[in-house]
């Protein structure tokens, strides 16, 4: 009986995937993608391009979006992933994420001073300070050795971040991330250290005189301090004697006894600290000048899992909107960095579904920022710090489910490898999804579009790695036209500083 | 995912066997009424062409927490269940005083769906459903009930201690080798004589951060 049920279920899966494919193809046909369609749409794109005029205005505001690990293959797959979820799509491939409609695009060379394939510390240092450095180091020059314990050496080699410059020029500043606020990408905005992992005092050697990253966030003394800091990483701010407010059986990780959330409240006027969605929703941007949001003990939940969070977490889009509401009170302007930090984590886990849904949420956050700003006085940049070994492979037919098995045009069965096994469109060059011993697993009956499906990997590694190819830079608004060609990653800072009329590096 | 289909097959095999036997299926009961225990197990791996290998390991269990320690390499695992039912996992490296923490969503992201009953009872519930009683035996002064399945390719035999809700012996044949796990010593948790290494001061690393440390 079970065997029959299994067969029936398998048939249902095959039938359902066939119907999906047929549906996508027939939708594509109703639009008539004939030669005239392509020539007309191309003509329209050309006309739009001819109308483009450089926006030479200086920027009052700069919003920098960083998709951590959002390589170009991730953007393409996320575009299709989102497109296939839309009604009346033509297969999904024709879709555009919000930032893909930006008028200016460039490529960014992501290598660090000492690594061909970088980690997030030197890459974000390059983006936000204009200076490339060594792997694992945050906003210090390359002369600093990794894990240099001497605070004087680190301080002597600090390189100034765009947020620090903004504060010195009277602008407001904000940092929003779905990773820990003390994680490499957000930390490069406000901290200077020889080791990205020194997030709290408990993470550091006892004889180090460098300040830990969480403490550097609270002690950020440029201008009138950070106005907005939202993300995860609560344990790095709470002492080990205090229970976490959400996960009551866990405690803070600080050994120095400091409650940095209280220090934030003590330091700033009209300050607020929130740790859950209800507290976040209650924040009145008009009455709050300095907002610290720590919504998880570690990284915030993936967008896919956010609804299941115990205390509730705001989305990246909601945090972005709230940040802009607070920062835009400053008539001189603001600099806001928004990171979709968990694209990277999902890729490391070899889980394409979550990487793509995180990317779509980043696109949503960018769309919200576009709604709330004016391109005449705001530069919006969307980029990635580095790529991943994520690939879109095979010859799937138009409209083939992006998370599905490859089925080629005109075929009724899935494409097969040399051993007669089907394979997915999406995969990784390395990572935990390796299933090669002794042969690949037969995926015919597997729901490869399930959020928990682990894409296959060619080389077995406990965690999938970053990749070294260039990443994209998308820009719109003031001075956005300066993004063109293939640039060093550090060039991003140059354009942002230029737009804000800051002297570079000062 | 493929394991699910395998389990369906095993269940089917078990149900077929049921029609020919009068013995009783294994009743595990509710997982929220588990006795707190501390156990030392020995696992023996028997392969046709190799010498037997023996591994000693500890097992501590409360209703919402399971910890193991492999005495060979001094590593272990911790499984915890939150009040909301989320299951979290940690790999423990005692020599390095480090733990790698996997949150519930991390486990999902790598395609793992932890089954709390299976973790606490050391018995895959799908396999447990295929087991039928096959006699009794005395072990540690207690009555153990023997169970087995009728799967010729992957036979499973266990001796179940109903009061402690733990197997005193599990014997499985898989991929041409036999795995036998037996209790060496068994305590109630409060009277345990097993050396338990505190992990209170260990460094915690998020699984999500491992990718940046490869």
XYZ file of C-alpha atoms in Angstrom, chain B residues 26-101:
76
model
C 7.269 -0.866 20.588
C 5.406 1.780 22.565
C 7.604 4.803 23.209
C 5.094 7.077 24.930
C 5.213 10.848 25.235
C 8.567 12.570 24.851
C 7.679 15.109 27.557
C 7.831 12.501 30.327
C 11.337 11.200 29.879
C 13.330 10.246 32.976
C 16.567 12.213 33.444
C 19.388 9.746 32.882
C 23.149 9.520 32.401
C 24.446 6.548 30.427
C 27.769 5.235 29.253
C 27.433 3.381 25.965
C 29.865 1.304 23.966
C 29.414 1.090 20.214
C 31.091 -1.757 18.367
C 31.593 -1.648 14.615
C 31.933 -5.100 13.032
C 33.096 -5.312 9.428
C 33.922 -8.560 7.627
C 37.483 -7.658 6.673
C 38.522 -5.530 9.645
C 39.056 -5.868 13.352
C 36.201 -4.858 15.588
C 36.318 -1.240 16.639
C 34.942 -0.063 19.981
C 33.891 3.437 20.959
C 32.829 4.545 24.419
C 30.541 7.549 24.763
C 28.405 9.291 27.367
C 24.774 10.298 27.048
C 23.018 12.743 29.372
C 19.311 13.382 28.929
C 16.684 15.650 30.436
C 13.290 16.454 28.955
C 14.609 19.383 26.885
C 18.312 18.654 26.580
C 20.503 15.852 25.325
C 24.271 15.893 25.506
C 26.733 13.309 24.259
C 30.475 13.007 24.639
C 32.669 10.792 22.498
C 35.493 9.618 24.761
C 37.757 8.749 21.835
C 38.217 12.300 20.499
C 36.705 14.237 23.412
C 34.077 15.853 21.237
C 30.350 15.838 21.665
C 26.947 17.170 20.752
C 24.270 19.139 22.564
C 20.647 19.151 21.445
C 18.176 21.489 23.120
C 14.478 22.061 22.655
C 13.067 25.502 23.426
C 9.692 26.212 24.973
C 8.420 26.985 21.472
C 9.570 23.563 20.255
C 12.516 24.784 18.214
C 15.420 22.358 18.253
C 18.961 23.720 18.343
C 22.202 21.829 18.072
C 25.826 22.371 19.002
C 29.015 20.495 18.208
C 31.315 20.523 21.208
C 35.096 20.352 21.028
C 36.270 19.929 24.606
C 39.990 19.985 23.847
C 39.660 23.336 22.080
C 36.957 24.561 24.479
C 34.821 25.567 21.517
C 31.246 25.004 20.419
C 29.676 25.467 16.999
C 26.052 26.511 17.433
